[in-house]
Amino acid sequence: MRVKLFLTKKTTITILLSCFVFLVIWIVEELHRKQHNFLQNQVSHTSQVELAKARSNLESAIHSDIFYANSLATLITVNPTSTIEQWALIAKELYRNSRYIRHLAIAPNDIVGYVHPLSGNEGVQDLDFRTLPVQWLSIKKARNIETIFIVGPVELFQGGEAFIARMPVFSDPPLNEEYWGSISIVLDIDALFEGTGIYLLREKYPFAMRGKDSQGSKGAIFLGKKEAFTNPIVIESVELPYGSWQLAIEKQPLGEVYPWYRIEIIRLVGYSFFGLILLSISIMFRLYVVARNRSFEDELTLLPNRRYFMYSLNSLFYRAKKRGKTFALLNLDLNKFKNINDTYGHAAGDEVLKEVAKRVVAVLRSNDIIARIGGDEYLVLLPRINQKKDIYNLISKIKSAVSDTPIEFNETLIYVDTTVGYSLFNTEMKSVDELLHRADRSMYFYKHR
């Protein structure tokens, strides 16, 4: 029978432990949520910055090359009868200063009359755009809107893909009623996307670009996958002379951006830290419980000692006196125990004391308390017995349990006999000592009769 204290009760421990665990989980998960949001915001911010930079680079490159081409259109507008030699001078300078122009074509009445550079583009010379339905539509579009119109990506007549800036030329600005023809600036897609960082974005993020033929959000996707626009983390618009393109980066799970331990660092550290704290508290609490129990426990039999028994007896005595209830106290003493020590040794005597304790505990009910108060003497507190016949019945069972079967020690059988006295509480008793004294007298009476 182990001593039970308030702090060792399972209900109390469970409540305290549950509160601690709940608090730990709440703290760690709240910190993890904030860390998760921080990482997500960091990814979003980085993506936005890099996409905005690529968009700015792309806009700058497009407008820069078109700006150079405008000087050629200005020459023709001012001097509609200018010669190919004059075109060539400006075209060569324009081509040298631009970064992404693949070639350009001047088409009076929409028939190509000059191409620069001519090498590799011989097939374009003298080309009538009206014979190419797709390209003719873009030229008509530029003429109708009276400004630069960028189409593409398109398949070139001479092979490959490119963006083409169609520049309508009028000889009577600003009325723009006298249409002279067009200038086509062909932009190298690969060089443009490489130089402005678009390809780098595609390698780093789930990236896409849409707005074929400058149609913005309504245009087809021509680079990347549509999922980037289905679940975007950021979208940027590239403003063109007419219309726009759109760039997007798809929202990514953090697991695809950071290693798992970077995402779970708060949980790893938090639960490990609190786990160590819980383990330390558990160890200290366990040591406290063990030490506390030992202070109320008989070292030999592991029964409650006199200190704990007197605490329980005093509590029951005053509670019974207040409520008018009764209970019983037994005083148990082993007969001729000294002879056992003298005959078989103190080790045998210790074994007898432990075995007697086990046998008496086996007879008692769970709410009864037995204590070894010294030597070969035991006290038993019976909170629920208030009839003498029940006391006699229990004493008979105790004596039978102790005496009927000898105790074996080192292949020797030791016969043990016991005397049991009792006292029955009544409300007229003034103190616990009176109850103890009556049980003690009763035990000596039965021992010496």
mmCIF file of C-alpha atoms in Angstrom, residues 198-336:
data_model
loop_
_atom_site.group_PDB
_atom_site.id
_atom_site.type_symbol
_atom_site.label_atom_id
_atom_site.label_comp_id
_atom_site.label_asym_id
_atom_site.label_seq_id
_atom_site.Cartn_x
_atom_site.Cartn_y
_atom_site.Cartn_z
ATOM 1 C CA ILE A 198 13.153 37.166 -68.436
ATOM 2 C CA TYR A 199 14.867 33.832 -69.006
ATOM 3 C CA LEU A 200 16.511 34.090 -65.583
ATOM 4 C CA LEU A 201 13.074 34.517 -63.996
ATOM 5 C CA ARG A 202 11.788 31.492 -65.891
ATOM 6 C CA GLU A 203 14.634 29.396 -64.489
ATOM 7 C CA LYS A 204 14.146 30.624 -60.928
ATOM 8 C CA TYR A 205 10.336 30.743 -60.640
ATOM 9 C CA PRO A 206 7.209 29.197 -62.175
ATOM 10 C CA PHE A 207 6.935 32.115 -64.595
ATOM 11 C CA ALA A 208 4.716 32.953 -67.569
ATOM 12 C CA MET A 209 4.222 35.763 -70.070
ATOM 13 C CA ARG A 210 1.065 36.558 -72.032
ATOM 14 C CA GLY A 211 -0.392 39.194 -74.302
ATOM 15 C CA LYS A 212 0.511 38.002 -77.786
ATOM 16 C CA ASP A 213 0.192 40.835 -80.317
ATOM 17 C CA SER A 214 0.156 43.381 -77.456
ATOM 18 C CA GLN A 215 -3.269 42.221 -76.216
ATOM 19 C CA GLY A 216 -2.402 42.267 -72.510
ATOM 20 C CA SER A 217 -4.569 40.053 -70.281
ATOM 21 C CA LYS A 218 -6.646 38.994 -73.287
ATOM 22 C CA GLY A 219 -3.684 37.777 -75.291
ATOM 23 C CA ALA A 220 -2.398 34.217 -75.464
ATOM 24 C CA ILE A 221 0.422 32.920 -73.267
ATOM 25 C CA PHE A 222 3.616 32.697 -75.286
ATOM 26 C CA LEU A 223 6.144 31.882 -72.566
ATOM 27 C CA GLY A 224 5.733 29.575 -69.557
ATOM 28 C CA LYS A 225 2.569 27.866 -68.293
ATOM 29 C CA LYS A 226 -0.924 29.220 -67.657
ATOM 30 C CA GLU A 227 -0.838 28.142 -63.967
ATOM 31 C CA ALA A 228 1.268 31.222 -63.252
ATOM 32 C CA PHE A 229 -1.763 33.377 -64.100
ATOM 33 C CA THR A 230 -4.240 31.017 -62.398
ATOM 34 C CA ASN A 231 -2.585 31.350 -58.988
ATOM 35 C CA PRO A 232 -0.198 34.300 -59.241
ATOM 36 C CA ILE A 233 1.875 35.698 -56.451
ATOM 37 C CA VAL A 234 2.424 38.868 -58.492
ATOM 38 C CA ILE A 235 1.540 40.191 -61.962
ATOM 39 C CA GLU A 236 3.332 43.018 -63.781
ATOM 40 C CA SER A 237 2.307 44.759 -67.004
ATOM 41 C CA VAL A 238 4.825 45.775 -69.653
ATOM 42 C CA GLU A 239 3.452 48.948 -71.240
ATOM 43 C CA LEU A 240 4.042 49.075 -75.000
ATOM 44 C CA PRO A 241 3.439 51.982 -77.409
ATOM 45 C CA TYR A 242 0.065 50.376 -77.967
ATOM 46 C CA GLY A 243 -1.238 47.630 -75.704
ATOM 47 C CA SER A 244 0.817 45.602 -73.235
ATOM 48 C CA TRP A 245 2.274 42.272 -72.178
ATOM 49 C CA GLN A 246 1.786 40.705 -68.776
ATOM 50 C CA LEU A 247 4.354 38.890 -66.626
ATOM 51 C CA ALA A 248 3.385 36.608 -63.727
ATOM 52 C CA ILE A 249 5.023 34.397 -61.110
ATOM 53 C CA GLU A 250 2.972 31.567 -59.692
ATOM 54 C CA LYS A 251 2.481 31.295 -55.944
ATOM 55 C CA GLN A 252 4.679 28.461 -54.729
ATOM 56 C CA PRO A 253 4.451 26.212 -51.670
ATOM 57 C CA LEU A 254 7.249 27.156 -49.297
ATOM 58 C CA GLY A 255 8.559 23.590 -49.563
ATOM 59 C CA GLU A 256 9.556 24.315 -53.162
ATOM 60 C CA VAL A 257 11.460 27.459 -52.163
ATOM 61 C CA TYR A 258 13.126 26.573 -48.849
ATOM 62 C CA PRO A 259 14.482 23.300 -47.423
ATOM 63 C CA TRP A 260 12.066 21.625 -44.981
ATOM 64 C CA TYR A 261 14.182 22.416 -41.902
ATOM 65 C CA ARG A 262 14.131 26.127 -42.754
ATOM 66 C CA ILE A 263 10.331 26.064 -42.745
ATOM 67 C CA GLU A 264 10.022 23.904 -39.631
ATOM 68 C CA ILE A 265 12.842 25.541 -37.640
ATOM 69 C CA ILE A 266 10.455 27.027 -35.063
ATOM 70 C CA ARG A 267 8.793 23.670 -34.452
ATOM 71 C CA LEU A 268 12.112 21.835 -34.320
ATOM 72 C CA VAL A 269 13.636 24.256 -31.825
ATOM 73 C CA GLY A 270 10.406 24.987 -29.945
ATOM 74 C CA TYR A 271 9.234 21.440 -29.333
ATOM 75 C CA SER A 272 12.794 20.289 -28.574
ATOM 76 C CA PHE A 273 13.269 23.112 -26.073
ATOM 77 C CA PHE A 274 9.923 22.618 -24.358
ATOM 78 C CA GLY A 275 10.413 18.867 -24.488
ATOM 79 C CA LEU A 276 13.642 19.253 -22.518
ATOM 80 C CA ILE A 277 11.870 21.552 -20.063
ATOM 81 C CA LEU A 278 9.055 19.029 -19.653
ATOM 82 C CA LEU A 279 11.555 16.217 -19.192
ATOM 83 C CA SER A 280 13.451 18.245 -16.587
ATOM 84 C CA ILE A 281 10.240 19.110 -14.757
ATOM 85 C CA SER A 282 9.133 15.465 -14.877
ATOM 86 C CA ILE A 283 12.441 14.273 -13.459
ATOM 87 C CA MET A 284 12.400 16.877 -10.692
ATOM 88 C CA PHE A 285 8.754 16.168 -9.922
ATOM 89 C CA ARG A 286 9.401 12.447 -9.835
ATOM 90 C CA LEU A 287 12.315 12.942 -7.458
ATOM 91 C CA TYR A 288 10.118 15.163 -5.306
ATOM 92 C CA VAL A 289 7.326 12.567 -5.234
ATOM 93 C CA VAL A 290 9.743 9.767 -4.385
ATOM 94 C CA ALA A 291 11.323 11.807 -1.588
ATOM 95 C CA ARG A 292 7.920 12.914 -0.332
ATOM 96 C CA ASN A 293 6.550 9.385 -0.373
ATOM 97 C CA ARG A 294 9.584 8.049 1.423
ATOM 98 C CA SER A 295 9.040 10.569 4.188
ATOM 99 C CA PHE A 296 5.616 8.943 4.747
ATOM 100 C CA GLU A 297 6.698 5.392 4.043
ATOM 101 C CA ASP A 298 8.238 2.550 6.002
ATOM 102 C CA GLU A 299 11.454 1.612 4.205
ATOM 103 C CA LEU A 300 11.214 -2.104 4.962
ATOM 104 C CA THR A 301 7.588 -2.968 4.234
ATOM 105 C CA LEU A 302 6.781 0.048 1.998
ATOM 106 C CA LEU A 303 3.675 0.587 4.116
ATOM 107 C CA PRO A 304 2.737 4.058 5.394
ATOM 108 C CA ASN A 305 4.787 4.944 8.463
ATOM 109 C CA ARG A 306 3.630 6.328 11.810
ATOM 110 C CA ARG A 307 3.783 9.928 10.574
ATOM 111 C CA TYR A 308 1.384 9.355 7.701
ATOM 112 C CA PHE A 309 -0.867 7.085 9.752
ATOM 113 C CA MET A 310 -1.262 9.652 12.521
ATOM 114 C CA TYR A 311 -2.048 12.339 9.938
ATOM 115 C CA SER A 312 -4.784 10.119 8.455
ATOM 116 C CA LEU A 313 -6.092 9.078 11.880
ATOM 117 C CA ASN A 314 -6.342 12.668 13.127
ATOM 118 C CA SER A 315 -8.186 13.745 9.969
ATOM 119 C CA LEU A 316 -10.642 10.857 10.243
ATOM 120 C CA PHE A 317 -11.102 11.322 14.003
ATOM 121 C CA TYR A 318 -12.170 14.975 13.806
ATOM 122 C CA ARG A 319 -14.240 14.411 10.659
ATOM 123 C CA ALA A 320 -16.096 11.531 12.347
ATOM 124 C CA LYS A 321 -16.565 13.546 15.520
ATOM 125 C CA LYS A 322 -18.071 16.395 13.515
ATOM 126 C CA ARG A 323 -20.390 14.190 11.444
ATOM 127 C CA GLY A 324 -21.295 11.728 14.183
ATOM 128 C CA LYS A 325 -19.961 8.709 12.323
ATOM 129 C CA THR A 326 -17.812 5.883 13.656
ATOM 130 C CA PHE A 327 -14.824 3.835 12.519
ATOM 131 C CA ALA A 328 -12.480 1.184 13.897
ATOM 132 C CA LEU A 329 -8.789 0.936 14.729
ATOM 133 C CA LEU A 330 -6.807 -2.327 14.936
ATOM 134 C CA ASN A 331 -3.546 -2.849 16.762
ATOM 135 C CA LEU A 332 -1.632 -5.861 15.432
ATOM 136 C CA ASP A 333 1.425 -7.349 17.147
ATOM 137 C CA LEU A 334 3.477 -10.448 16.216
ATOM 138 C CA ASN A 335 3.849 -12.984 19.006
ATOM 139 C CA LYS A 336 7.374 -13.959 20.036
#
